[in-house]
Amino acid sequence: MNDIIIWRLIGATLLIGIVSSISQIRSDIARINVNLNRIAKQVGVPDTVTDELKSLLLEGEKIKAIKKYRIATGAGLLEAKEYVDSLSERE
């Protein structure tokens, strides 16, 4: 009985550690993407994804724009929706 409790505690601890590591990695990737986008703007790399998203928004295809952004960036659903919403507010 005590062995089961110990193994469950070990498993829970490992799970919490893994989730924490994944969360840290995601925030690191987000920070790196922000820096990369700034560098790309300074160098003058055209942002074709944003142009395509704006085109989809003008056609009323918001869901397709969100999906395209997720595929292009690997972003989560909420992050993609917020980005597409911010694009539509700028228009």
Protein backbone atom coordinates (compact mmCIF):
# COMPACT_ATOMS: atom_id res chain seq x y z
CA MET A 1 0.00 0.00 0.00
CA ASN A 2 2.78 2.44 0.89
CA ASP A 3 4.62 1.56 -2.31
CA ILE A 4 1.62 2.59 -4.39
CA ILE A 5 1.42 5.96 -2.66
CA ILE A 6 5.14 6.54 -3.12
CA TRP A 7 4.98 5.68 -6.83
CA ARG A 8 1.98 7.97 -7.30
CA LEU A 9 3.82 10.83 -5.62
CA ILE A 10 6.88 10.21 -7.80
CA GLY A 11 4.68 10.12 -10.90
CA ALA A 12 2.87 13.32 -9.93
CA THR A 13 6.18 15.07 -9.25
CA LEU A 14 7.57 14.00 -12.61
CA LEU A 15 4.40 15.12 -14.37
CA ILE A 16 4.54 18.54 -12.73
CA GLY A 17 8.19 18.87 -13.73
CA ILE A 18 7.45 17.96 -17.33
CA VAL A 19 4.52 20.38 -17.57
CA SER A 20 6.67 23.14 -16.07
CA SER A 21 9.46 22.46 -18.56
CA ILE A 22 7.05 22.51 -21.49
CA SER A 23 5.60 25.81 -20.30
CA GLN A 24 9.08 27.32 -20.01
CA ILE A 25 10.02 26.10 -23.49
CA ARG A 26 6.85 27.62 -24.96
CA SER A 27 7.57 31.00 -23.40
CA ASP A 28 11.17 30.83 -24.66
CA ILE A 29 9.95 30.08 -28.18
CA ALA A 30 7.49 32.98 -28.03
CA ARG A 31 10.26 35.33 -26.92
CA ILE A 32 12.56 34.09 -29.69
CA ASN A 33 9.79 34.59 -32.26
CA VAL A 34 9.32 38.19 -31.14
CA ASN A 35 13.04 38.84 -31.52
CA LEU A 36 13.14 37.09 -34.88
CA ASN A 37 10.22 39.17 -36.16
CA ARG A 38 11.97 42.37 -35.08
CA ILE A 39 15.14 41.32 -36.89
CA ALA A 40 13.16 40.37 -40.00
CA LYS A 41 11.53 43.82 -40.06
CA GLN A 42 14.91 45.56 -39.72
CA VAL A 43 16.42 43.49 -42.52
CA GLY A 44 13.37 44.00 -44.71
CA VAL A 45 12.07 40.46 -45.04
CA PRO A 46 8.55 40.62 -46.51
CA ASP A 47 5.81 39.19 -44.33
CA THR A 48 3.77 37.20 -46.84
CA VAL A 49 1.77 35.42 -44.15
CA THR A 50 0.33 38.68 -42.84
CA ASP A 51 -0.60 39.75 -46.37
CA GLU A 52 -2.39 36.44 -46.94
CA LEU A 53 -4.18 36.75 -43.60
CA LYS A 54 -5.35 40.27 -44.44
CA SER A 55 -6.63 39.00 -47.78
CA LEU A 56 -8.56 36.21 -46.06
CA LEU A 57 -10.02 38.69 -43.57
CA LEU A 58 -11.19 40.96 -46.39
CA GLU A 59 -12.96 37.94 -47.90
CA GLY A 60 -14.65 37.25 -44.54
CA GLU A 61 -12.68 34.04 -43.98
CA LYS A 62 -11.63 34.62 -40.37
CA ILE A 63 -11.50 30.92 -39.46
CA LYS A 64 -9.31 30.15 -42.48
CA ALA A 65 -7.03 33.03 -41.49
CA ILE A 66 -6.68 31.61 -37.97
CA LYS A 67 -5.93 28.17 -39.36
CA LYS A 68 -3.35 29.57 -41.80
CA TYR A 69 -1.63 31.47 -38.99
CA ARG A 70 -1.53 28.36 -36.81
CA ILE A 71 0.02 26.31 -39.62
CA ALA A 72 2.57 29.01 -40.49
CA THR A 73 3.68 29.73 -36.93
CA GLY A 74 2.81 26.70 -34.85
CA ALA A 75 0.84 28.95 -32.51
CA GLY A 76 -1.99 27.74 -30.34
CA LEU A 77 -5.62 28.46 -31.10
CA LEU A 78 -5.98 31.33 -28.63
CA GLU A 79 -2.76 33.02 -29.74
CA ALA A 80 -3.73 32.69 -33.41
CA LYS A 81 -7.22 34.08 -32.76
CA GLU A 82 -5.80 37.05 -30.86
CA TYR A 83 -3.32 37.77 -33.66
CA VAL A 84 -5.98 37.59 -36.37
CA ASP A 85 -8.29 39.76 -34.25
CA SER A 86 -5.52 42.34 -33.90
CA LEU A 87 -5.06 42.32 -37.69
CA SER A 88 -8.76 42.89 -38.27
CA GLU A 89 -8.78 45.78 -35.77
CA ARG A 90 -5.93 47.50 -37.65
CA GLU A 91 -7.90 47.41 -40.90
